[in-house]
Amino acid sequence: MRHIFRERDSVRMEWTVHAVEELPEVAEQILSLLTETTLCFEGEMGAGKTTLIRSMIECLGSEDVVSSPTFALVAEYETKKGLVYHFDFYRIDDIGEVYDMGFEEYLYSGNPCWIEWSNKILTLLPENRQTITIEKLGTKRKITLS
């Protein structure tokens, strides 16, 4: 089920997902609503951030294997619409590591940059970004795009 909330100067969309089989439809809807290339994913460990990203990458026609790039920090997926960069900054302790990997080059490449654990690098993120928040509600998930 999708809900639309209009807030001052923005629109927030919410979905309640009861089963992983519902994700492709939600992923398609999210992709149709993206207006920025930087997309931050927020949610506790095990909320389903990587699972949603996998569904979104599949919706873009990629046959790449999607997994969390926790140790590599970034994964690159070839889709029918071009490259998508997937970052996971869970293990980042020093923002210097993010500079060292050339994050800004990825960010300003014009390709989508989807970032897990973006709260660890907030000072590096552009103002023009969107955020997906995933909340665990027992066996359900509430997914919010803002």
Tab-separated table of C-alpha atoms in Angstrom:
chain	number	residue	atom	x	y	z
A	1	MET	CA	0.000	0.000	0.000
A	2	ARG	CA	1.326	3.432	-0.953
A	3	HIS	CA	0.608	6.688	0.850
A	4	ILE	CA	1.462	10.189	-0.364
A	5	PHE	CA	2.188	12.984	2.112
A	6	ARG	CA	2.634	16.545	0.940
A	7	GLU	CA	4.888	18.590	3.147
A	8	ARG	CA	6.100	22.105	2.695
A	9	ASP	CA	8.235	22.117	-0.485
A	10	SER	CA	8.374	18.326	-0.755
A	11	VAL	CA	6.447	15.125	-1.171
A	12	ARG	CA	7.004	12.081	1.002
A	13	MET	CA	5.890	8.662	-0.187
A	14	GLU	CA	5.370	5.644	2.054
A	15	TRP	CA	4.899	1.966	1.329
A	16	THR	CA	4.143	-0.851	3.743
A	17	VAL	CA	5.703	-4.084	2.511
A	18	HIS	CA	4.404	-7.357	3.928
A	19	ALA	CA	6.588	-9.738	1.895
A	20	VAL	CA	9.768	-9.586	-0.190
A	21	GLU	CA	7.680	-10.535	-3.242
A	22	GLU	CA	6.143	-7.042	-3.123
A	23	LEU	CA	9.516	-5.308	-3.561
A	24	PRO	CA	9.679	-5.275	-7.382
A	25	GLU	CA	6.486	-3.206	-7.565
A	26	VAL	CA	7.692	-0.839	-4.839
A	27	ALA	CA	11.116	-0.604	-6.508
A	28	GLU	CA	9.501	0.358	-9.833
A	29	GLN	CA	7.461	3.064	-8.119
A	30	ILE	CA	10.503	4.422	-6.284
A	31	LEU	CA	12.544	4.523	-9.488
A	32	SER	CA	9.765	6.472	-11.225
A	33	LEU	CA	9.864	9.089	-8.435
A	34	LEU	CA	13.608	9.706	-8.268
A	35	THR	CA	14.616	13.244	-9.161
A	36	GLU	CA	18.194	13.243	-7.825
A	37	THR	CA	21.212	11.061	-8.591
A	38	THR	CA	22.204	10.793	-4.916
A	39	LEU	CA	19.966	8.438	-2.965
A	40	CYS	CA	20.650	7.711	0.701
A	41	PHE	CA	19.352	4.566	2.390
A	42	GLU	CA	18.686	4.711	6.121
A	43	GLY	CA	17.618	1.951	8.454
A	44	GLU	CA	18.976	-0.285	11.141
A	45	MET	CA	21.094	-3.345	10.404
A	46	GLY	CA	18.910	-5.990	8.754
A	47	ALA	CA	16.129	-3.567	7.799
A	48	GLY	CA	16.421	-4.488	4.120
A	49	LYS	CA	18.460	-1.699	2.539
A	50	THR	CA	20.535	-4.005	0.333
A	51	THR	CA	17.492	-6.133	-0.489
A	52	LEU	CA	15.636	-3.055	-1.765
A	53	ILE	CA	18.694	-1.927	-3.741
A	54	ARG	CA	18.904	-5.418	-5.299
A	55	SER	CA	15.268	-5.145	-6.398
A	56	MET	CA	15.826	-1.659	-7.812
A	57	ILE	CA	18.917	-2.779	-9.755
A	58	GLU	CA	16.952	-5.734	-11.157
A	59	CYS	CA	14.152	-3.358	-12.206
A	60	LEU	CA	16.753	-1.388	-14.157
A	61	GLY	CA	17.498	-4.524	-16.169
A	62	SER	CA	20.826	-5.487	-14.648
A	63	GLU	CA	21.914	-9.091	-14.418
A	64	ASP	CA	24.732	-8.222	-11.991
A	65	VAL	CA	24.819	-9.935	-8.617
A	66	VAL	CA	23.922	-7.365	-5.971
A	67	SER	CA	25.378	-7.680	-2.494
A	68	SER	CA	26.393	-5.207	0.162
A	69	PRO	CA	29.827	-3.726	-0.626
A	70	THR	CA	30.682	-3.472	3.076
A	71	PHE	CA	34.361	-4.360	2.640
A	72	ALA	CA	34.928	-2.973	-0.860
A	73	LEU	CA	32.929	0.201	-0.006
A	74	VAL	CA	31.554	0.510	-3.536
A	75	ALA	CA	30.016	-1.792	-6.123
A	76	GLU	CA	29.315	-0.852	-9.719
A	77	TYR	CA	26.301	-2.239	-11.563
A	78	GLU	CA	25.727	-2.053	-15.296
A	79	THR	CA	22.040	-1.462	-16.046
A	80	LYS	CA	20.061	-0.754	-19.191
A	81	LYS	CA	20.061	2.912	-18.115
A	82	GLY	CA	23.801	3.080	-17.409
A	83	LEU	CA	26.019	2.626	-14.370
A	84	VAL	CA	24.765	2.712	-10.781
A	85	TYR	CA	27.213	3.019	-7.886
A	86	HIS	CA	26.265	1.329	-4.599
A	87	PHE	CA	28.149	2.406	-1.475
A	88	ASP	CA	28.127	0.898	2.000
A	89	PHE	CA	29.876	3.019	4.622
A	90	TYR	CA	28.992	0.888	7.645
A	91	ARG	CA	32.635	0.134	8.429
A	92	ILE	CA	33.927	3.678	7.853
A	93	ASP	CA	35.596	5.067	10.971
A	94	ASP	CA	37.494	7.929	9.370
A	95	ILE	CA	36.023	10.172	6.683
A	96	GLY	CA	39.523	10.284	5.180
A	97	GLU	CA	38.885	6.749	3.890
A	98	VAL	CA	36.012	8.122	1.822
A	99	TYR	CA	38.226	10.844	0.338
A	100	ASP	CA	40.956	8.266	-0.383
A	101	MET	CA	38.587	6.075	-2.399
A	102	GLY	CA	37.719	9.002	-4.674
A	103	PHE	CA	34.103	9.296	-3.512
A	104	GLU	CA	33.660	12.777	-4.936
A	105	GLU	CA	34.519	11.518	-8.439
A	106	TYR	CA	31.725	8.959	-8.177
A	107	LEU	CA	29.327	11.501	-6.690
A	108	TYR	CA	29.814	14.028	-9.482
A	109	SER	CA	30.052	11.487	-12.318
A	110	GLY	CA	26.395	12.034	-13.230
A	111	ASN	CA	25.629	8.384	-12.476
A	112	PRO	CA	23.274	7.389	-9.663
A	113	CYS	CA	25.005	6.953	-6.309
A	114	TRP	CA	23.025	4.870	-3.828
A	115	ILE	CA	24.498	5.095	-0.348
A	116	GLU	CA	23.946	2.876	2.688
A	117	TRP	CA	24.969	4.323	6.065
A	118	SER	CA	25.102	7.834	4.585
A	119	ASN	CA	24.865	9.297	8.109
A	120	LYS	CA	28.609	8.609	8.431
A	121	ILE	CA	29.458	11.001	5.571
A	122	LEU	CA	26.788	13.709	5.805
A	123	THR	CA	29.311	16.523	5.353
A	124	LEU	CA	30.259	15.134	1.918
A	125	LEU	CA	26.733	14.760	0.541
A	126	PRO	CA	25.105	17.263	-1.809
A	127	GLU	CA	22.034	19.128	-0.595
A	128	ASN	CA	20.113	17.827	-3.604
A	129	ARG	CA	19.573	14.243	-2.544
A	130	GLN	CA	16.725	11.939	-1.723
A	131	THR	CA	16.463	9.551	1.183
A	132	ILE	CA	14.847	6.169	1.610
A	133	THR	CA	14.187	5.148	5.189
A	134	ILE	CA	13.291	1.546	6.003
A	135	GLU	CA	11.700	0.745	9.342
A	136	LYS	CA	11.167	-2.762	10.678
A	137	LEU	CA	7.611	-3.289	11.893
A	138	GLY	CA	7.702	-6.908	13.033
A	139	THR	CA	7.716	-8.908	9.806
A	140	LYS	CA	6.647	-5.863	7.738
A	141	ARG	CA	8.729	-2.953	6.507
A	142	LYS	CA	7.726	0.678	6.146
A	143	ILE	CA	9.649	2.274	3.274
A	144	THR	CA	9.650	6.060	3.036
A	145	LEU	CA	11.024	8.143	0.160
A	146	SER	CA	11.645	11.804	0.931
